[in-house]
CSV table of N, CA and C in Angstrom, one decimal:
chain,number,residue,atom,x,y,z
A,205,UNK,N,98.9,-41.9,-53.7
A,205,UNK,CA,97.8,-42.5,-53.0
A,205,UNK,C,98.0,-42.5,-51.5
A,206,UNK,N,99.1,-42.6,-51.2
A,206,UNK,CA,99.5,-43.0,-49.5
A,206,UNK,C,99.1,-41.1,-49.5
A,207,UNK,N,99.3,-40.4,-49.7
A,207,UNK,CA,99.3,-39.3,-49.3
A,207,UNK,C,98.1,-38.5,-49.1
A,208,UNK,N,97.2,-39.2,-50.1
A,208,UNK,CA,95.7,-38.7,-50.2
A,208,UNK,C,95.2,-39.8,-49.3
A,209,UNK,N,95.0,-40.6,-48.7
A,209,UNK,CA,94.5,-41.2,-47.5
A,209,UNK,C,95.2,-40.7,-46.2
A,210,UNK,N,96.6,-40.4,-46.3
A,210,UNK,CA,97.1,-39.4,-44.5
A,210,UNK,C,96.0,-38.4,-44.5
A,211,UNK,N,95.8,-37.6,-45.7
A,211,UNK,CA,95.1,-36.3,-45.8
A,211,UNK,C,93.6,-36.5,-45.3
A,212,UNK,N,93.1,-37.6,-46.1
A,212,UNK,CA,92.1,-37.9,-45.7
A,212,UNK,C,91.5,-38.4,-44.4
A,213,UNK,N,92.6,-39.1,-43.4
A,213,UNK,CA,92.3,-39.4,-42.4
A,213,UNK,C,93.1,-38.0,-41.3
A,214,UNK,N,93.6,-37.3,-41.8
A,214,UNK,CA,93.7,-36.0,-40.9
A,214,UNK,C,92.3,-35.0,-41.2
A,215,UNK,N,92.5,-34.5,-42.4
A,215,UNK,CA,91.5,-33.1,-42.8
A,215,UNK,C,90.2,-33.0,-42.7
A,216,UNK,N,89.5,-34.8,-43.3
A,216,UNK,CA,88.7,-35.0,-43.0
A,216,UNK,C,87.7,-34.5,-41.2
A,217,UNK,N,88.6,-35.6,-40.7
A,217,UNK,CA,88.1,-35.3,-39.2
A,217,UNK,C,88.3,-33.6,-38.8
A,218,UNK,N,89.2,-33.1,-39.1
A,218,UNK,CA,89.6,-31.7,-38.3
A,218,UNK,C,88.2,-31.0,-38.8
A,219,UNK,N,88.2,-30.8,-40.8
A,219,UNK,CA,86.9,-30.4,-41.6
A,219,UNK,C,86.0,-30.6,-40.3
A,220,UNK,N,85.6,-31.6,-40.0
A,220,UNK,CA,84.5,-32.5,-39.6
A,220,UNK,C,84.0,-31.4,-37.8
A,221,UNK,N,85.4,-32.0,-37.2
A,221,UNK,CA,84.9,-31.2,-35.8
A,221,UNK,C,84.8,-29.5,-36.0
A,222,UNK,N,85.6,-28.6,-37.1
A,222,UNK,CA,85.3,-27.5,-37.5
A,222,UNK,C,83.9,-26.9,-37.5
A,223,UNK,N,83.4,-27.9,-38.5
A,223,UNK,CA,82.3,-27.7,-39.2
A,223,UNK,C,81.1,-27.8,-37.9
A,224,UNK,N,81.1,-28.6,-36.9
A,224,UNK,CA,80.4,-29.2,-35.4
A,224,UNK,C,80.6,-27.3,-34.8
A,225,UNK,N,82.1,-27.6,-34.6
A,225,UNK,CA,82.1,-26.2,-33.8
A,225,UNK,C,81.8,-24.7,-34.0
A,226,UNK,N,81.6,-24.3,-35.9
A,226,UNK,CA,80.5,-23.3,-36.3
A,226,UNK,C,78.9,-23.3,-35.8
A,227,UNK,N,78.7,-25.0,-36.3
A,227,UNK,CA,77.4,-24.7,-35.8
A,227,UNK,C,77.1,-24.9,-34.2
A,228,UNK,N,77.8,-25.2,-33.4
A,228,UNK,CA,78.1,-24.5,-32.0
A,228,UNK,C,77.6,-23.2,-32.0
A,229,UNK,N,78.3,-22.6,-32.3
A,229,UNK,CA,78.4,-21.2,-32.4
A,229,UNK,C,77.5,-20.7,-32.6
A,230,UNK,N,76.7,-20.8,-33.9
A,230,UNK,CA,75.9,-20.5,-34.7
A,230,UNK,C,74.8,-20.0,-33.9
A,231,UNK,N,74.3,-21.7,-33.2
A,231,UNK,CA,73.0,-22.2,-32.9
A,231,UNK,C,73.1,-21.5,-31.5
A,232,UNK,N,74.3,-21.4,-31.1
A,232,UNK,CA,74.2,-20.2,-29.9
A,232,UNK,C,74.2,-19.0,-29.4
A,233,UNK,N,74.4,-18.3,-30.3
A,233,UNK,CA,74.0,-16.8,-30.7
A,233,UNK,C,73.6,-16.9,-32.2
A,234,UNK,N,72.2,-17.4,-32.5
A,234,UNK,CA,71.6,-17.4,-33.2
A,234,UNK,C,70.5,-15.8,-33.0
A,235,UNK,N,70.1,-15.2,-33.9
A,235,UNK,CA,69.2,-13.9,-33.7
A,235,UNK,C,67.9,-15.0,-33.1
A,236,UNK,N,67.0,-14.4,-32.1
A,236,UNK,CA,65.8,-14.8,-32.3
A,236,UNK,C,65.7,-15.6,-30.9
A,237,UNK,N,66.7,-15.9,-30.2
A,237,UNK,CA,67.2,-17.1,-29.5
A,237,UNK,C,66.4,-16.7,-28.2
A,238,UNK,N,65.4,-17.7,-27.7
A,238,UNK,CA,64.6,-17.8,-26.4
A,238,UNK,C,65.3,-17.0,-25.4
A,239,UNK,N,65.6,-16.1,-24.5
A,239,UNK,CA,66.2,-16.0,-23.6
A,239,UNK,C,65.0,-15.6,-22.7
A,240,UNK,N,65.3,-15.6,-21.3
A,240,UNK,CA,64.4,-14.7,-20.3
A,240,UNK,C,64.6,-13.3,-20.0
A,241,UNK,N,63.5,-12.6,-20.5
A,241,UNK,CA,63.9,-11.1,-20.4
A,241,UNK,C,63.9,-11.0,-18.8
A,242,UNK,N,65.1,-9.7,-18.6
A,242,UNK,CA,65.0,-9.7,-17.2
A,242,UNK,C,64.6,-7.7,-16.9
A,243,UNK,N,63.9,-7.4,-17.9
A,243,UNK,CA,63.3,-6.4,-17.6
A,243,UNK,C,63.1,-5.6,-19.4
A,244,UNK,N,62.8,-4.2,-19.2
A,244,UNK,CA,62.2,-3.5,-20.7
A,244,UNK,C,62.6,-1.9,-20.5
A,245,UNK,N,63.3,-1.4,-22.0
A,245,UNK,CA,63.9,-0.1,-21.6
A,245,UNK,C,62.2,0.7,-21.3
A,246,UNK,N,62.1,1.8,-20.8
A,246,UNK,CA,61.3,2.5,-20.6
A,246,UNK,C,61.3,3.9,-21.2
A,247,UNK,N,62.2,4.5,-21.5
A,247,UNK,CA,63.0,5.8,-22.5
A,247,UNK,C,63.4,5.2,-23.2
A,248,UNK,N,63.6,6.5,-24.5
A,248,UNK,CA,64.6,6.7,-25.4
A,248,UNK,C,66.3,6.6,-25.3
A,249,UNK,N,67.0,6.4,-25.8
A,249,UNK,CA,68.7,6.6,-25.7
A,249,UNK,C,69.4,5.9,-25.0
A,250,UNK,N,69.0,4.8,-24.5
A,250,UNK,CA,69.8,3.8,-23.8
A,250,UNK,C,70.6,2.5,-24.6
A,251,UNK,N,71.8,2.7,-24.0
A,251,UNK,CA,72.7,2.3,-24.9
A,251,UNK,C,72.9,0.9,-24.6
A,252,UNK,N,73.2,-0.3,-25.0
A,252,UNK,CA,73.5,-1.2,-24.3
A,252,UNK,C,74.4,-2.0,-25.1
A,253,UNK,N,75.9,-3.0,-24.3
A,253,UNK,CA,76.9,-4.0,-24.9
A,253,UNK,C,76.0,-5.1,-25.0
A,254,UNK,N,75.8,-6.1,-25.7
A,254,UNK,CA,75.8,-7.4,-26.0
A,254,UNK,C,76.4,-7.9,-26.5
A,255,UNK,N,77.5,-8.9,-26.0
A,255,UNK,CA,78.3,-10.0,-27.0
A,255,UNK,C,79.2,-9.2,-27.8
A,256,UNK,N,80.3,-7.8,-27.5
A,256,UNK,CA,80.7,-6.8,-27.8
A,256,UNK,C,80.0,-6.2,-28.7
A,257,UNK,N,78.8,-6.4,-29.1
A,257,UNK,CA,78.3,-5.2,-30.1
A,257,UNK,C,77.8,-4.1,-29.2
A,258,UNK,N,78.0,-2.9,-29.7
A,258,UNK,CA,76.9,-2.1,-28.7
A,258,UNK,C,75.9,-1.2,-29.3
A,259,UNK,N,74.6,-1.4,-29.2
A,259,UNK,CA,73.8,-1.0,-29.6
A,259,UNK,C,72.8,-0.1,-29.1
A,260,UNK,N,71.6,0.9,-29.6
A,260,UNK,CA,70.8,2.2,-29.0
A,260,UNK,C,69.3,1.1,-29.2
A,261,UNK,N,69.0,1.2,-27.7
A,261,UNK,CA,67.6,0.4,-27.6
A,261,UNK,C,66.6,1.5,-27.7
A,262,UNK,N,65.3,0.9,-27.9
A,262,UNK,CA,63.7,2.2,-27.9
A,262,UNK,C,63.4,1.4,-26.9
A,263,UNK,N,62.4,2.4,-26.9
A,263,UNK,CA,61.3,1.8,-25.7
A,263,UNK,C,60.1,0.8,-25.7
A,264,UNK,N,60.7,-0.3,-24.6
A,264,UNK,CA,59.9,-1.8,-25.1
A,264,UNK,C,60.6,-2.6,-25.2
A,265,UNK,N,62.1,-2.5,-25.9
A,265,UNK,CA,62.8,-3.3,-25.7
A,265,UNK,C,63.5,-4.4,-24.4
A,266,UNK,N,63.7,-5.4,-24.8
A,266,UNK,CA,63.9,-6.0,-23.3
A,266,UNK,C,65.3,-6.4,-23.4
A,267,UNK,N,65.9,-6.4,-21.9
A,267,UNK,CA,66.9,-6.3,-21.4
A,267,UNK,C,67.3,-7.7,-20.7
A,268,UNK,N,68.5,-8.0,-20.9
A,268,UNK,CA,68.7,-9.3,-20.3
A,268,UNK,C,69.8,-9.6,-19.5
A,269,UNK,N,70.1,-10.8,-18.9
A,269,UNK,CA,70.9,-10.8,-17.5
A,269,UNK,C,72.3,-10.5,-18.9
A,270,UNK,N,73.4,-10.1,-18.0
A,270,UNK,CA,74.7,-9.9,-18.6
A,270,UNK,C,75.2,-8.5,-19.6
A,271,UNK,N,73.5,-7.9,-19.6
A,271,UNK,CA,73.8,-6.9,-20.8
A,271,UNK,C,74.5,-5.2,-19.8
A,272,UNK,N,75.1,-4.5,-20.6
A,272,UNK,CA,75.7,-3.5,-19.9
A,272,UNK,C,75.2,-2.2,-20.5
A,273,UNK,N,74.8,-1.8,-19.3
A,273,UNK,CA,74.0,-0.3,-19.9
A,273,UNK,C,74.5,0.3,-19.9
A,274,UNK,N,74.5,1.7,-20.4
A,274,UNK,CA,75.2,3.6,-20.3
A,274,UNK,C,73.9,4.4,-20.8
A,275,UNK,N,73.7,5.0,-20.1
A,275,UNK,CA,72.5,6.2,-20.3
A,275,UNK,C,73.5,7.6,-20.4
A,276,UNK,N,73.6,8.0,-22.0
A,276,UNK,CA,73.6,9.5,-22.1
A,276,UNK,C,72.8,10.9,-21.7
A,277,UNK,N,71.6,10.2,-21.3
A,277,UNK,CA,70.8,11.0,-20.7
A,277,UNK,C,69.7,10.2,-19.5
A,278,UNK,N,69.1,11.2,-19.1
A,278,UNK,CA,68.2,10.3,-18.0
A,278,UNK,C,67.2,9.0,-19.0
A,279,UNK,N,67.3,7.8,-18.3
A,279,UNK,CA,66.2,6.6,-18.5
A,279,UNK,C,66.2,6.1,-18.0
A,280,UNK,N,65.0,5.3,-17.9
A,280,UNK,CA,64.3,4.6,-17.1
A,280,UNK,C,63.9,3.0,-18.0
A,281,UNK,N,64.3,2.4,-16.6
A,281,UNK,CA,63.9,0.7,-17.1
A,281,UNK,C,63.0,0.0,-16.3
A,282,UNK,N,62.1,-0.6,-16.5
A,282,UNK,CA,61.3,-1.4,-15.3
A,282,UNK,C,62.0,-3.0,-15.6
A,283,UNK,N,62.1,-3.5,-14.6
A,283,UNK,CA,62.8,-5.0,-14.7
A,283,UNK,C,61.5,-6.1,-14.3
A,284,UNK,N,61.9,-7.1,-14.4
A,284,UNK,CA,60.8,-8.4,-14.8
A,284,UNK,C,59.8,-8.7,-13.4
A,285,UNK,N,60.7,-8.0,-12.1
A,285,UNK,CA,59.5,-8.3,-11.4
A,285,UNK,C,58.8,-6.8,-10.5
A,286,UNK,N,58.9,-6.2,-11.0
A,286,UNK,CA,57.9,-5.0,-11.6
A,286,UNK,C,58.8,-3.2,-11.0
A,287,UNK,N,60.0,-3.9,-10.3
A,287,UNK,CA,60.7,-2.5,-10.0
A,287,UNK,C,61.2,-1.8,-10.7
A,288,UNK,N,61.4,-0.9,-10.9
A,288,UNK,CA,61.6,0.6,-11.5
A,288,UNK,C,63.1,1.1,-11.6
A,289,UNK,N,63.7,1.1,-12.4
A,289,UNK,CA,65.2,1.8,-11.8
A,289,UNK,C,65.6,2.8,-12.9
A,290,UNK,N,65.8,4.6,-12.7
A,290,UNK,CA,65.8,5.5,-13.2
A,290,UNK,C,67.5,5.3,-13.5
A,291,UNK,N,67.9,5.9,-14.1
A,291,UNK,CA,69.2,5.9,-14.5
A,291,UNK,C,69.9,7.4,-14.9
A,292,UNK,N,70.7,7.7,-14.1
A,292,UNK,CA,70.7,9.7,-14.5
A,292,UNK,C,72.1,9.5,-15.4
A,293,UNK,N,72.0,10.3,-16.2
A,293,UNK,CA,72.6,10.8,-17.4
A,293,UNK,C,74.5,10.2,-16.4
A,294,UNK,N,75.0,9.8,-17.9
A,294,UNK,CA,76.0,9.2,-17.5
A,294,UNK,C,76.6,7.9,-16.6
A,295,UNK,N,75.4,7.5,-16.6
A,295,UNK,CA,75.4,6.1,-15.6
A,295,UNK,C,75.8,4.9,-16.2
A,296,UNK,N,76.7,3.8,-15.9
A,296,UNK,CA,77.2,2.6,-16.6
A,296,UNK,C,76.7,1.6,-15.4
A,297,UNK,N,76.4,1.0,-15.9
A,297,UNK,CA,76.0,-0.3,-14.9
A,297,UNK,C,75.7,-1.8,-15.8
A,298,UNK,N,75.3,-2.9,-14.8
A,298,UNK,CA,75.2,-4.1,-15.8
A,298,UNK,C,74.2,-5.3,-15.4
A,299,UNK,N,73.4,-5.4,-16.1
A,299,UNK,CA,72.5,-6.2,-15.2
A,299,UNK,C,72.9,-7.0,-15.2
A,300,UNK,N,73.3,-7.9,-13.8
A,300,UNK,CA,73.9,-9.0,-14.0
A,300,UNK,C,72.9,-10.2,-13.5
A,301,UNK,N,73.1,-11.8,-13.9
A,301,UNK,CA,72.5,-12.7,-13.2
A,301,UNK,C,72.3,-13.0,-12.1
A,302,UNK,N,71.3,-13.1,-11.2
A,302,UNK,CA,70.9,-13.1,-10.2
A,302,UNK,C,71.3,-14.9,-9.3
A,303,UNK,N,72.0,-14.5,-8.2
A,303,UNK,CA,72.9,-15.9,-7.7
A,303,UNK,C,71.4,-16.3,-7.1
A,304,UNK,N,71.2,-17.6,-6.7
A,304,UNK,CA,70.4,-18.5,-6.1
A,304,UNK,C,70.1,-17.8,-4.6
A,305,UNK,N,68.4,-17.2,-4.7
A,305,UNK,CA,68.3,-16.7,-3.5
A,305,UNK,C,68.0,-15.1,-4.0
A,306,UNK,N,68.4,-15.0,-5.4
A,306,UNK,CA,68.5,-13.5,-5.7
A,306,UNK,C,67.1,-13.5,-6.7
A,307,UNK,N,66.7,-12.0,-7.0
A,307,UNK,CA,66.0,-12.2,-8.0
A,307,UNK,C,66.3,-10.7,-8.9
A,308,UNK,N,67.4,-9.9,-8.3
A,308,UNK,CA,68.1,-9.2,-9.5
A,308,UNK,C,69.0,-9.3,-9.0
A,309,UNK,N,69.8,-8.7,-9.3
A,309,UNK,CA,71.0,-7.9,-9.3
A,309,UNK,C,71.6,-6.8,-10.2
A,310,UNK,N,72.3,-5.8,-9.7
A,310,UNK,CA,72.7,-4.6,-10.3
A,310,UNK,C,74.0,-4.3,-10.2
A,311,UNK,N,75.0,-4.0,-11.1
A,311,UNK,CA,76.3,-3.8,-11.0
A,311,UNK,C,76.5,-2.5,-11.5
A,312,UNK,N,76.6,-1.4,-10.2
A,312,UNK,CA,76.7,-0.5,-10.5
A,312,UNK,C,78.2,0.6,-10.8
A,313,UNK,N,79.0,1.0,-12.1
A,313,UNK,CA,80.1,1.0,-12.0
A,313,UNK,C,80.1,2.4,-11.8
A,314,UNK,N,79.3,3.5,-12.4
A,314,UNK,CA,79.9,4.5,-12.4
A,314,UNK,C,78.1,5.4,-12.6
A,315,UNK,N,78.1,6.7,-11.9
A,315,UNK,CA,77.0,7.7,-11.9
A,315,UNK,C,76.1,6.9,-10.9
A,316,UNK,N,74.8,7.1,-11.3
A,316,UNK,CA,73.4,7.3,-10.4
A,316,UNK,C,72.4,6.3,-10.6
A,317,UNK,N,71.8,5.8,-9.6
A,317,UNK,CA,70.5,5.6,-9.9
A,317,UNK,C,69.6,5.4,-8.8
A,318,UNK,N,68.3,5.6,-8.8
A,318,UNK,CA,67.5,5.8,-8.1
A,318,UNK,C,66.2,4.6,-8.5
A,319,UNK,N,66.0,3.9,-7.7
A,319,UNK,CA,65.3,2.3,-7.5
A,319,UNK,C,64.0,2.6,-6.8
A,320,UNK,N,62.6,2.1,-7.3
A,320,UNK,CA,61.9,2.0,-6.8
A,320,UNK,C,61.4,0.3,-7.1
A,321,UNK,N,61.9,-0.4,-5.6
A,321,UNK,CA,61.7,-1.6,-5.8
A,321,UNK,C,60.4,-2.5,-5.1
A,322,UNK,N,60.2,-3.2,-5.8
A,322,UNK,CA,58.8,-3.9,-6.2
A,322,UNK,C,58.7,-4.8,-4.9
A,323,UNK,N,57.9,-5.4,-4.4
A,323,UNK,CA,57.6,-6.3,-3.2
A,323,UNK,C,57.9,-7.5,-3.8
A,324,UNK,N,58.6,-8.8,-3.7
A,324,UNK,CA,58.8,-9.9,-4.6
A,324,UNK,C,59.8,-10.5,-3.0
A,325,UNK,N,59.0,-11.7,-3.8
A,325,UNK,CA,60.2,-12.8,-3.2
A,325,UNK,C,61.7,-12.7,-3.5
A,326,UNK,N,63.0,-13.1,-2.9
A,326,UNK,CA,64.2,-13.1,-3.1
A,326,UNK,C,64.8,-11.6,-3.1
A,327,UNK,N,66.2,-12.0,-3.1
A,327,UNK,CA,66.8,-10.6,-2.6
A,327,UNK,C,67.1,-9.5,-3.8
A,328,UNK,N,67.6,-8.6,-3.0
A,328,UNK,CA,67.4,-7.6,-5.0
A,328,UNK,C,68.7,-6.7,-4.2
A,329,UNK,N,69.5,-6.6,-4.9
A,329,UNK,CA,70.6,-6.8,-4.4
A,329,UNK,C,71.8,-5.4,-5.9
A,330,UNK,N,72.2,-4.3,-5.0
A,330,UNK,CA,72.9,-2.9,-5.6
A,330,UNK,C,73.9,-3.5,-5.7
A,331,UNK,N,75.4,-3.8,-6.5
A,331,UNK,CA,77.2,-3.9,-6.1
A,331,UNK,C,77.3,-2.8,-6.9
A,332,UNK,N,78.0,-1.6,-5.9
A,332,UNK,CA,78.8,-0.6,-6.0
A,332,UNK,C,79.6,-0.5,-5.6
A,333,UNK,N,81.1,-0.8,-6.5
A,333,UNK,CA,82.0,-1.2,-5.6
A,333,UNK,C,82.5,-2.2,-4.7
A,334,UNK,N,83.3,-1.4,-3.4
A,334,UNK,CA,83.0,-2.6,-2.2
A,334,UNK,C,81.9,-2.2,-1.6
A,335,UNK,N,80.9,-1.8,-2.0
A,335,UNK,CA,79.4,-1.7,-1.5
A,335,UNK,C,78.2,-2.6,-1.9
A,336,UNK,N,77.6,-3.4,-0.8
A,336,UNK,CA,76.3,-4.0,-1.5
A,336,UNK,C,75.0,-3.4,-0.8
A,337,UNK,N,74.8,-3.2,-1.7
A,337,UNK,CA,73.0,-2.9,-0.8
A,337,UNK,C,72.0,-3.5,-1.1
A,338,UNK,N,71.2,-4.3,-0.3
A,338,UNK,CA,70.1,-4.8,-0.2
A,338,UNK,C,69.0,-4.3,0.0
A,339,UNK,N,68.1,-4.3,-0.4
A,339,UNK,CA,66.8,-3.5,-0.4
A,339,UNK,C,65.6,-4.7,0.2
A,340,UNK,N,65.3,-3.8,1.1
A,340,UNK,CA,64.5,-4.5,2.6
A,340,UNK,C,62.7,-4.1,2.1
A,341,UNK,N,62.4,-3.8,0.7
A,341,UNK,CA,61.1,-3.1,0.6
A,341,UNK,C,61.2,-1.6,0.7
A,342,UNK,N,61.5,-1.0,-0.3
A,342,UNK,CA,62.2,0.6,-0.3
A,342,UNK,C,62.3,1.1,-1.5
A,343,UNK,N,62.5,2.4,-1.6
A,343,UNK,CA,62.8,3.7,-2.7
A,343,UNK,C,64.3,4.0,-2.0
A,344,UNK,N,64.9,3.9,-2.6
A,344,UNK,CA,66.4,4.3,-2.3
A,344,UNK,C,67.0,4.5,-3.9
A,345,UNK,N,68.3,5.4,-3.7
A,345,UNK,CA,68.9,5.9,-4.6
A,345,UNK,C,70.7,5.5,-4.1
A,346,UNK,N,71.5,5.1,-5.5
A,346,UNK,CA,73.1,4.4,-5.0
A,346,UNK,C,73.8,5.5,-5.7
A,347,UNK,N,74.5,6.0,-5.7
A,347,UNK,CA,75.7,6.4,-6.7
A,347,UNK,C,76.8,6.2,-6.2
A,348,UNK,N,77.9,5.9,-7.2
A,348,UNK,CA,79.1,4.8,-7.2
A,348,UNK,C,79.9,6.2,-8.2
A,349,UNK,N,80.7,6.4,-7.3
A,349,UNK,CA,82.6,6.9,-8.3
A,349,UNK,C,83.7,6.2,-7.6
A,350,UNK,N,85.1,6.7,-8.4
A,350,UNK,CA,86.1,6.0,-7.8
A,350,UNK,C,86.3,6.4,-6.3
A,351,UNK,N,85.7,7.5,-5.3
A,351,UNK,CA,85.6,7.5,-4.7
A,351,UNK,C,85.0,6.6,-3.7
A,352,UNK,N,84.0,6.1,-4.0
A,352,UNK,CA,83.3,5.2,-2.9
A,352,UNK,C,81.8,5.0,-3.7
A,353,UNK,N,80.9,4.9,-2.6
A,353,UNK,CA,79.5,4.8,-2.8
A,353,UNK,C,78.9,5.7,-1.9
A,354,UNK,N,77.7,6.2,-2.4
A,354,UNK,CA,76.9,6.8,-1.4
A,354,UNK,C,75.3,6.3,-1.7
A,355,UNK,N,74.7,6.3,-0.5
A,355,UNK,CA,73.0,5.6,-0.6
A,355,UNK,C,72.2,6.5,0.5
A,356,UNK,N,71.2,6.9,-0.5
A,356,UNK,CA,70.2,7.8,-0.1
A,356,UNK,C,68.9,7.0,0.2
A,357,UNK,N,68.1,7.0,1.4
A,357,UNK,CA,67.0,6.0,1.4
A,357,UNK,C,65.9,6.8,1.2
A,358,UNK,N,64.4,6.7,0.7
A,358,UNK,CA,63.4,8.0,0.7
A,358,UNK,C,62.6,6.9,1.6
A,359,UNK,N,62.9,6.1,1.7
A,359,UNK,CA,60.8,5.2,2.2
A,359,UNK,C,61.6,3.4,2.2
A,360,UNK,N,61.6,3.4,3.1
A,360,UNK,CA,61.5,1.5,4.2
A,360,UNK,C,62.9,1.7,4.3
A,361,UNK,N,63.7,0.7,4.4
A,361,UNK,CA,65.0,0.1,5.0
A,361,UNK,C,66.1,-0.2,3.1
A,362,UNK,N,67.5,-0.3,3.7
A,362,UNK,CA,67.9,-1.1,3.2
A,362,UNK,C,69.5,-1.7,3.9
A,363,UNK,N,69.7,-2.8,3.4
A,363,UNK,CA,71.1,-3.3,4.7
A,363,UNK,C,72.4,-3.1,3.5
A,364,UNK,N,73.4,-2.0,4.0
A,364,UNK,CA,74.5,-2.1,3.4
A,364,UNK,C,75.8,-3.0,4.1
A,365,UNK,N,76.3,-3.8,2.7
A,365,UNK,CA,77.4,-4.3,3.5
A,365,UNK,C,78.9,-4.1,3.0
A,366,UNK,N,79.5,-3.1,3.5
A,366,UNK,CA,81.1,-3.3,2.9
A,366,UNK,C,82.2,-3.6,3.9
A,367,UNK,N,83.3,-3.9,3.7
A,367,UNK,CA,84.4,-4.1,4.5
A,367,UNK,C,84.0,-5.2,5.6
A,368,UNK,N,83.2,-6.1,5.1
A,368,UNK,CA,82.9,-6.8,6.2
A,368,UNK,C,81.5,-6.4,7.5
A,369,UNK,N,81.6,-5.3,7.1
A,369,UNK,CA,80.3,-4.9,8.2
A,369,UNK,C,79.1,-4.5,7.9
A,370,UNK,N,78.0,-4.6,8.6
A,370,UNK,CA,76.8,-4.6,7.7
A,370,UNK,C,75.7,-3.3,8.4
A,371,UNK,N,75.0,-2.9,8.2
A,371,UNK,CA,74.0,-1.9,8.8
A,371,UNK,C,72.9,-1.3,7.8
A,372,UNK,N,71.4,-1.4,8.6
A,372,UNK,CA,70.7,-1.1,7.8
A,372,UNK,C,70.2,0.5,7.9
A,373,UNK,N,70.1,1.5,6.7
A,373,UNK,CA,69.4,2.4,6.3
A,373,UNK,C,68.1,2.3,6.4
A,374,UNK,N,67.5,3.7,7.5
A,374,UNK,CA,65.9,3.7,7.1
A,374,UNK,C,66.1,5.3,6.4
């Protein structure tokens, strides 16, 4: 009897907060779950990580802050406030959450892409590397290897900043 009440006053409780912290879990990456789309693939073949799965999106699907992309071939995404960003074959990047003041951001790890960005409030903001580029109202293109970064502008400004020093591209 003494033994079946220790048990009961241990396993019980542990059962208890177990059982709390599945449905934690559960109800947090539940399928279906509200999130804010932060843009929509535009092509076929884009690959994308979520929550380590990784999955092949169509076109329409939406894309959200933290997801990690790879384009096997050229595609194209439009993001939530109406800019355009082409992705050339072999490109890994990540859309990441946008800090206070921002209204994208782009983590750009490896290959190409070419941005045609939208007029919007807040900053919209490339990391390649130790490279950031900000886009001042512009068509500009980033590519990122272990070498470095390089940025091509076609039309307005953009301010790059690494190593501490800043200067804008027309």
């Amino acid at each position: 009897v003494a033994a079946f009440a220790v048990m009961n006053l241990v396993v019980l409780p542990l059962s208890a907060a177990a059982a709390i912290l599945i449905g934690v879990v559960v109800w947090h990456e539940r399928p279906g779950q509200k999130r804010a789309a932060v843009g929509k693939v535009e092509s076929d073949g884009l690959r994308v990580t979520r929550g380590g799965a990784e999955t092949v999106l169509a076109p329409g699907a939406s894309l959200f802050a933290g997801d990690a992309l790879v384009a096997p071939a050229r595609v194209d995404i439009r993001l939530a406030d109406g800019s355009r960003v082409r992705l050339d074959r072999a490109t890994s990047l990540t859309l990441s959450a946008p800090a206070a003041g921002e209204r994208a951001r782009i983590d750009l790890a490896s290959g190409r892409i070419f941005l045609r960005v939208a007029k919007a409030p807040g900053r919209f903001l490339v990391q390649a590397g130790t490279a950031a580029v900000e886009a001042l109202g512009t068509v500009f293109g980033v590519a990122a290897s272990r070498e470095g970064a390089a940025v091509s502008v076609y039309e307005g400004r953009v301010r790059l900043e690494s190593a501490g020093r800043q200067i804008e591209l027309a």
